[in-house]
Amino acid sequence: MVSPPARYLVFFQYFGTKYSGVMETSNDQSIVGVQNYLEKAAQNLKPVVPIKFHISSRTDSGVHALSNSAHLDIQRAPGKPAFNEKELVYSLNYHLKPEPIRILNAHRVTSSFHARFSALSRTYVYRLLIGCAHYSEIPVFERDLCWAPVGGCLNVPAMRDAAQFLLGTHDFSTFRSLNSETPFQSPVRTILQVDIRPSSGFLSHHYEHRGLEFWELKFRSRSFLYRQCHPCCRTGVTAA
């Protein structure tokens, strides 16, 4: 007798430079999604039914995730017990090598849990680097981890004043991109948090003499519209 599938919530992170985004793509593309690698790794667990990752938060090409989440169902062969959480994390990470994708932790959840629809909030982080006259001046340890607009400085007080207009519930029609689902989605969303604050760079204390400034813009909401947060400088996403 085949045992019922066990459902797990997993949190995972990835360095997204080499991927088309988090969502699954056709395997015959030259650049595929993070989900492709997650599901390829999961098939090594020898499930009775192919494993599908249901991801809570979408990211686009080149965007990284500090902590994204997904749920998956694993049905094992008769007589095989369900994986415990540590076994699952270890096994998936083993089969993800050498991809820059890591499972952070896993939790057994009920069959009614859904990673996308049960998510309480999503947070997008943008990192800005000020002080570079040309993109070639970006420290090598910060490549693909920040956006460096050329010239000038940030008017932080004005940015913080403007951010207050985004807080709360609004119609964000003019902030979104169009896709096949756009006509069926409400453009109304509630922004719960907007923070603009100084940030540290990796090993930045070793090049303080260059006068570089790192800033972090954080946006948190229950959900966002398709590309409401433009990916040009988005470097991390946390879904919880």
Short mmCIF file of C-alpha atoms in Angstrom, two decimals:
data_model
loop_
_atom_site.label_atom_id
_atom_site.label_comp_id
_atom_site.label_asym_id
_atom_site.label_seq_id
_atom_site.Cartn_x
_atom_site.Cartn_y
_atom_site.Cartn_z
CA MET A 1 0.00 0.00 0.00
CA VAL A 2 1.38 3.38 -1.04
CA SER A 3 1.68 5.87 1.82
CA PRO A 4 0.13 9.35 1.42
CA PRO A 5 2.47 12.16 0.35
CA ALA A 6 4.17 14.28 3.01
CA ARG A 7 4.11 18.05 2.45
CA TYR A 8 7.09 20.23 3.39
CA LEU A 9 7.74 23.95 3.51
CA VAL A 10 11.33 24.70 2.51
CA PHE A 11 13.24 27.97 2.66
CA PHE A 12 16.02 28.39 0.13
CA GLN A 13 18.41 31.04 -1.15
CA TYR A 14 20.26 31.51 -4.40
CA PHE A 15 22.67 33.76 -6.25
CA GLY A 16 20.54 34.55 -9.26
CA THR A 17 23.01 35.95 -11.81
CA LYS A 18 23.10 32.82 -13.98
CA TYR A 19 19.36 32.01 -13.87
CA SER A 20 16.37 33.25 -15.85
CA GLY A 21 14.54 33.80 -12.58
CA VAL A 22 13.16 31.51 -9.92
CA MET A 23 10.27 30.05 -11.91
CA GLU A 24 10.56 26.91 -14.02
CA THR A 25 11.38 27.28 -17.71
CA SER A 26 11.73 24.88 -20.62
CA ASN A 27 14.85 22.77 -20.18
CA ASP A 28 15.92 23.39 -23.77
CA GLN A 29 16.60 27.06 -23.05
CA SER A 30 20.20 28.19 -22.66
CA ILE A 31 19.37 29.81 -19.31
CA VAL A 32 16.79 28.15 -17.06
CA GLY A 33 15.10 28.89 -13.76
CA VAL A 34 16.08 28.03 -10.20
CA GLN A 35 13.01 25.80 -9.98
CA ASN A 36 14.45 23.57 -12.71
CA TYR A 37 17.46 22.79 -10.53
CA LEU A 38 15.39 22.32 -7.38
CA GLU A 39 13.14 19.77 -9.06
CA LYS A 40 16.05 18.00 -10.74
CA ALA A 41 17.70 17.62 -7.32
CA ALA A 42 14.42 16.41 -5.79
CA GLN A 43 14.04 13.59 -8.31
CA ASN A 44 17.15 11.99 -6.79
CA LEU A 45 15.03 11.31 -3.69
CA LYS A 46 13.34 8.59 -5.77
CA PRO A 47 9.74 9.70 -5.20
CA VAL A 48 6.79 7.66 -6.47
CA VAL A 49 5.40 10.80 -8.13
CA PRO A 50 7.64 13.55 -9.64
CA ILE A 51 8.16 16.37 -7.13
CA LYS A 52 6.86 19.85 -7.93
CA PHE A 53 8.01 22.97 -6.07
CA HIS A 54 5.22 25.51 -5.49
CA ILE A 55 7.15 28.73 -4.98
CA SER A 56 5.82 31.58 -2.87
CA SER A 57 7.51 34.57 -4.49
CA ARG A 58 8.62 35.23 -8.05
CA THR A 59 12.00 36.75 -8.91
CA ASP A 60 13.24 37.78 -12.34
CA SER A 61 16.42 37.14 -14.29
CA GLY A 62 19.58 37.98 -12.37
CA VAL A 63 17.79 38.62 -9.08
CA HIS A 64 19.04 36.95 -5.91
CA ALA A 65 17.07 35.57 -2.97
CA LEU A 66 18.16 35.81 0.64
CA SER A 67 15.29 33.52 1.58
CA ASN A 68 12.52 32.39 -0.72
CA SER A 69 10.10 29.61 0.15
CA ALA A 70 8.18 26.81 -1.51
CA HIS A 71 6.13 23.77 -0.59
CA LEU A 72 6.50 20.31 -2.09
CA ASP A 73 4.85 16.94 -1.69
CA ILE A 74 6.98 13.79 -1.43
CA GLN A 75 5.41 10.38 -1.85
CA ARG A 76 7.82 7.56 -1.11
CA ALA A 77 7.68 3.90 -2.06
CA PRO A 78 5.72 1.48 0.16
CA GLY A 79 7.52 0.83 3.44
CA LYS A 80 9.65 3.97 3.16
CA PRO A 81 9.06 6.45 6.01
CA ALA A 82 8.67 10.16 5.34
CA PHE A 83 11.89 12.16 5.35
CA ASN A 84 12.62 14.08 8.51
CA GLU A 85 13.45 17.75 8.00
CA LYS A 86 17.23 17.45 8.44
CA GLU A 87 17.43 14.52 6.03
CA LEU A 88 15.52 16.47 3.42
CA VAL A 89 17.74 19.57 3.72
CA TYR A 90 20.93 17.52 3.55
CA SER A 91 19.78 15.41 0.60
CA LEU A 92 18.55 18.32 -1.50
CA ASN A 93 21.72 20.34 -0.88
CA TYR A 94 23.87 17.35 -1.76
CA HIS A 95 22.17 17.02 -5.14
CA LEU A 96 22.19 20.79 -5.78
CA LYS A 97 25.98 20.89 -5.86
CA PRO A 98 27.66 22.87 -7.42
CA GLU A 99 24.80 25.30 -8.12
CA PRO A 100 24.70 28.51 -5.99
CA ILE A 101 21.38 27.37 -4.53
CA ARG A 102 21.00 26.23 -0.94
CA ILE A 103 18.11 24.86 1.09
CA LEU A 104 18.16 26.70 4.44
CA ASN A 105 15.63 24.64 6.37
CA ALA A 106 12.52 22.52 6.00
CA HIS A 107 9.33 22.05 8.01
CA ARG A 108 6.67 19.37 7.77
CA VAL A 109 3.30 21.08 7.18
CA THR A 110 -0.30 20.02 6.71
CA SER A 111 -1.67 19.13 3.28
CA SER A 112 -3.76 22.33 3.31
CA PHE A 113 -0.72 24.59 3.53
CA HIS A 114 0.23 26.52 0.37
CA ALA A 115 3.50 28.45 0.17
CA ARG A 116 2.09 31.18 -2.05
CA PHE A 117 -1.33 31.71 -0.55
CA SER A 118 -0.28 31.19 3.08
CA ALA A 119 2.58 33.71 2.90
CA LEU A 120 2.20 36.57 5.38
CA SER A 121 4.44 39.06 3.59
CA ARG A 122 7.14 39.49 0.98
CA THR A 123 10.13 41.81 1.22
CA TYR A 124 12.20 43.16 -1.65
CA VAL A 125 15.58 44.77 -1.02
CA TYR A 126 17.38 47.11 -3.41
CA ARG A 127 21.05 47.95 -2.86
CA LEU A 128 22.46 51.17 -4.30
CA LEU A 129 26.12 52.11 -4.57
CA ILE A 130 26.91 55.81 -4.80
CA GLY A 131 30.30 57.21 -5.75
CA CYS A 132 31.22 55.35 -8.94
CA ALA A 133 31.83 57.42 -12.08
CA HIS A 134 31.68 54.29 -14.24
CA TYR A 135 30.38 50.74 -13.77
CA SER A 136 33.98 49.45 -13.95
CA GLU A 137 34.62 51.14 -10.59
CA ILE A 138 32.22 48.84 -8.76
CA PRO A 139 34.27 46.71 -6.33
CA VAL A 140 34.69 43.21 -7.71
CA PHE A 141 33.09 41.76 -4.56
CA GLU A 142 29.93 43.80 -5.23
CA ARG A 143 29.44 42.91 -8.90
CA ASP A 144 25.86 41.77 -9.52
CA LEU A 145 24.93 42.68 -5.94
CA CYS A 146 24.05 46.35 -6.31
CA TRP A 147 23.05 49.07 -8.76
CA ALA A 148 25.53 51.92 -9.17
CA PRO A 149 23.88 54.96 -10.80
CA VAL A 150 26.54 57.21 -12.28
CA GLY A 151 27.23 60.66 -10.82
CA GLY A 152 25.69 62.79 -8.13
CA CYS A 153 24.39 61.78 -4.74
CA LEU A 154 21.08 60.68 -3.28
CA ASN A 155 18.63 63.20 -1.89
CA VAL A 156 17.69 60.87 0.95
CA PRO A 157 15.27 63.25 2.75
CA ALA A 158 13.31 63.70 -0.50
CA MET A 159 13.31 59.94 -1.10
CA ARG A 160 11.98 59.31 2.40
CA ASP A 161 9.25 61.92 1.92
CA ALA A 162 8.25 60.33 -1.38
CA ALA A 163 8.23 56.87 0.18
CA GLN A 164 5.47 57.94 2.56
CA PHE A 165 3.12 58.31 -0.40
CA LEU A 166 3.63 54.63 -1.25
CA LEU A 167 2.68 53.38 2.20
CA GLY A 168 -0.83 52.08 2.66
CA THR A 169 -3.40 50.81 0.14
CA HIS A 170 -3.29 52.22 -3.39
CA ASP A 171 -4.05 51.44 -7.04
CA PHE A 172 -0.61 50.59 -8.50
CA SER A 173 -1.71 50.24 -12.14
CA THR A 174 1.06 52.54 -13.40
CA PHE A 175 3.73 50.66 -11.43
CA ARG A 176 3.29 47.24 -13.02
CA SER A 177 4.29 45.47 -16.22
CA LEU A 178 1.78 43.73 -18.42
CA ASN A 179 1.45 39.97 -18.84
CA SER A 180 -1.30 37.56 -19.76
CA GLU A 181 -2.74 37.65 -16.23
CA THR A 182 -2.81 41.45 -15.87
CA PRO A 183 -6.47 42.00 -16.90
CA PHE A 184 -7.61 39.51 -14.24
CA GLN A 185 -5.56 40.90 -11.33
CA SER A 186 -6.63 43.74 -9.10
CA PRO A 187 -4.06 46.58 -9.21
CA VAL A 188 -4.76 47.43 -5.56
CA ARG A 189 -2.00 46.52 -3.13
CA THR A 190 -1.01 47.53 0.40
CA ILE A 191 2.58 48.53 1.11
CA LEU A 192 3.32 47.76 4.76
CA GLN A 193 6.86 49.09 5.03
CA VAL A 194 9.32 51.29 3.11
CA ASP A 195 12.79 51.83 4.60
CA ILE A 196 15.68 53.80 3.15
CA ARG A 197 18.85 53.48 5.16
CA PRO A 198 22.65 53.29 4.87
CA SER A 199 24.02 49.81 4.28
CA SER A 200 27.38 48.12 4.50
CA GLY A 201 29.24 46.62 1.58
CA PHE A 202 31.19 43.39 1.58
CA LEU A 203 34.70 44.23 2.85
CA SER A 204 33.85 47.94 2.40
CA HIS A 205 36.06 48.93 5.35
CA HIS A 206 39.04 48.00 3.15
CA TYR A 207 38.16 50.68 0.58
CA GLU A 208 36.69 53.44 2.73
CA HIS A 209 39.20 55.85 1.15
CA ARG A 210 37.23 55.64 -2.12
CA GLY A 211 34.25 57.43 -0.60
CA LEU A 212 31.70 54.85 -1.72
CA GLU A 213 28.27 54.85 -0.08
CA PHE A 214 25.92 51.88 0.08
CA TRP A 215 22.18 52.38 0.59
CA GLU A 216 19.40 49.88 1.06
CA LEU A 217 15.77 50.33 0.03
CA LYS A 218 13.37 47.83 1.56
CA PHE A 219 9.73 47.31 0.51
CA ARG A 220 7.39 44.94 2.33
CA SER A 221 3.85 43.93 1.36
CA ARG A 222 1.54 40.95 1.57
CA SER A 223 1.84 40.70 -2.21
CA PHE A 224 3.08 42.67 -5.21
CA LEU A 225 1.88 43.03 -8.78
CA TYR A 226 3.78 41.53 -11.69
CA ARG A 227 7.09 43.46 -11.79
CA GLN A 228 5.69 46.13 -9.48
CA CYS A 229 9.20 46.12 -8.01
CA HIS A 230 11.45 46.53 -11.05
CA PRO A 231 14.37 44.10 -11.09
CA CYS A 232 17.04 46.57 -12.28
CA CYS A 233 18.54 46.86 -8.81
CA ARG A 234 16.67 44.29 -6.78
CA THR A 235 19.18 42.03 -5.08
CA GLY A 236 17.27 40.01 -2.55
CA VAL A 237 13.84 38.78 -1.67
CA THR A 238 12.54 37.33 1.56
CA ALA A 239 9.23 35.51 1.61
CA ALA A 240 7.63 34.48 4.88
#
